[in-house]
């Protein structure tokens, strides 16, 4: 293994410039390349997507770069597939699934799902098996709960899926919602009127939306109320038909607020409720509406529940370590 400072992913984009590991796998028989890589390199793309590594082929050698654990898994997977080629002369998609299941320990490793939306010049797609299950759950269920740490794509993928549904005319309206709960800073000390005060709470939803659609298009759709970005309190008394409604930071809702939100669902609508139970900003001894709803509703037909984990974090590599460190501290205090 050798350390590198950066590596170009053969399948779209440059990996972050941080300390990474690279493994080099020699190919003894050049004729085995096509069988190992698959038609249009589909087997390599699968491994690259599932394990979040960069894979390139140069001078008869396969180069795998990324974080050390992922590189180790990818290297084992490629070595096992090389053995399959040597034994049978070809590799099937089932072989790739079996090998990925073995090296990751997952019960099932699915091909990461993509969303028919382009953000920052690239098609939005799941980057981990957990994110793939999240997208699939949203498409399959009218109500989906997504619980997981920061950086797992809960809000981003939900907004992308909402934009996809709108562009495909599956819904007529997108509604993005957040509770305006203070996190150590009092709203009263922020400048401006009420709208100016709540804008910081709604900004993450707008940021995700601006990556999916042109600014002028968003402005026009907001003027026609086709897109709404609103605080949770503004939903009372309303019903949303043919709408895609996303509640972000749902851990900061009370039980009564969550009930109010969920009962806004109208005909031919979808709802996604996303939150991180470790970032609860409610007053002490106040039960979170998110945890309460999960307990009450998770066994109801038509309700999907996805629990994303630290391994699904796709921000800077340090975020995964930071989340793990805080989780360890919390466990020791119990």
Tab-separated table of C-alpha atoms in Angstrom, residues 24-26 36 47 62 72-87 99:
chain	number	residue	atom	x	y	z
A	24	UNK	CA	-2.159	-1.910	-6.980
A	25	UNK	CA	-3.391	-5.247	-8.333
A	26	UNK	CA	-1.421	-6.793	-11.212
A	36	UNK	CA	-13.251	-8.945	-15.048
A	47	UNK	CA	-17.558	-1.837	-6.882
A	62	UNK	CA	-5.639	-2.022	-11.427
A	72	UNK	CA	-9.006	-3.088	1.547
A	73	UNK	CA	-12.550	-4.264	0.807
A	74	UNK	CA	-12.304	-3.346	-2.870
A	75	UNK	CA	-8.963	-5.119	-3.196
A	76	UNK	CA	-10.402	-8.313	-1.678
A	77	UNK	CA	-13.404	-8.082	-3.987
A	78	UNK	CA	-11.264	-7.670	-7.111
A	79	UNK	CA	-8.919	-10.500	-6.099
A	80	UNK	CA	-11.893	-12.835	-5.612
A	81	UNK	CA	-13.360	-11.842	-8.966
A	82	UNK	CA	-9.967	-12.470	-10.595
A	83	UNK	CA	-10.161	-16.014	-9.247
A	84	UNK	CA	-13.656	-16.378	-10.714
A	85	UNK	CA	-12.359	-15.299	-14.141
A	86	UNK	CA	-9.467	-17.759	-13.910
A	87	UNK	CA	-11.875	-20.594	-13.043
A	99	UNK	CA	-18.334	-10.890	-3.434
